[in-house]
Amino acid sequence: MKADTHPDYHMIEVVMTDGTKFKTRSTYGAEGDSLNLDIDPTSHPAWTGGNQRLMDRGGQVSKFNKRFGGLSNLKTKK
C-alpha cells in the first residue's frame, strides 16, 4: 500500500440546528474545528413529517412545474 494516501482524520465538533453538540472524527477542517449544520434530522422535512415547505427560488421545482404543470392524473369518466 502507498504511504500517505489516507485522509487525515481528527476530532471535530458538530453543532446541530437545535444547538446540541457532539464530537466525531472527520476529515472536515482541522483538529478542534466546529461544523454548523443547516439541515439535520431534527429539522429536515423527511424526518419531521414534512411540516416545513421547500423554498425554491426559481430552481428545479419551478422549472418542472412550468414544463409539466398542465398534466394531471385524472381518469376520464365514462
mmCIF file with all atom_site columns, C-alpha atoms in Angstrom, residues 7 11 13 19 21 26 29-30 37 39-40 42 48 60 74 77:
data_model
loop_
_atom_site.group_PDB
_atom_site.id
_atom_site.type_symbol
_atom_site.label_atom_id
_atom_site.label_alt_id
_atom_site.label_comp_id
_atom_site.label_asym_id
_atom_site.label_entity_id
_atom_site.label_seq_id
_atom_site.pdbx_PDB_ins_code
_atom_site.Cartn_x
_atom_site.Cartn_y
_atom_site.Cartn_z
_atom_site.occupancy
_atom_site.B_iso_or_equiv
_atom_site.pdbx_formal_charge
_atom_site.auth_seq_id
_atom_site.auth_comp_id
_atom_site.auth_asym_id
_atom_site.auth_atom_id
_atom_site.pdbx_PDB_model_num
ATOM 1  C CA . PRO A 1 7  ? -7.031  11.216 4.657   1.00 0.00 ? 7  PRO A CA 1
ATOM 2  C CA . MET A 1 11 ? -11.822 15.195 16.142  1.00 0.00 ? 11 MET A CA 1
ATOM 3  C CA . GLU A 1 13 ? -17.450 19.272 16.993  1.00 0.00 ? 13 GLU A CA 1
ATOM 4  C CA . GLY A 1 19 ? -27.917 23.783 19.358  1.00 0.00 ? 19 GLY A CA 1
ATOM 5  C CA . LYS A 1 21 ? -23.328 19.382 20.001  1.00 0.00 ? 21 LYS A CA 1
ATOM 6  C CA . SER A 1 26 ? -13.890 13.623 10.341  1.00 0.00 ? 26 SER A CA 1
ATOM 7  C CA . GLY A 1 29 ? -11.356 21.257 8.599   1.00 0.00 ? 29 GLY A CA 1
ATOM 8  C CA . ALA A 1 30 ? -8.673  20.875 11.229  1.00 0.00 ? 30 ALA A CA 1
ATOM 9  C CA . LEU A 1 37 ? -25.317 22.171 10.210  1.00 0.00 ? 37 LEU A CA 1
ATOM 10 C CA . ILE A 1 39 ? -30.218 20.855 7.914   1.00 0.00 ? 39 ILE A CA 1
ATOM 11 C CA . ASP A 1 40 ? -30.209 17.823 10.173  1.00 0.00 ? 40 ASP A CA 1
ATOM 12 C CA . THR A 1 42 ? -34.337 17.427 13.721  1.00 0.00 ? 42 THR A CA 1
ATOM 13 C CA . THR A 1 48 ? -40.154 15.671 10.717  1.00 0.00 ? 48 THR A CA 1
ATOM 14 C CA . GLN A 1 60 ? -35.692 22.843 -10.376 1.00 0.00 ? 60 GLN A CA 1
ATOM 15 C CA . LEU A 1 74 ? -57.316 12.379 -13.520 1.00 0.00 ? 74 LEU A CA 1
ATOM 16 C CA . LYS A 1 77 ? -65.375 9.259  -16.607 1.00 0.00 ? 77 LYS A CA 1
#
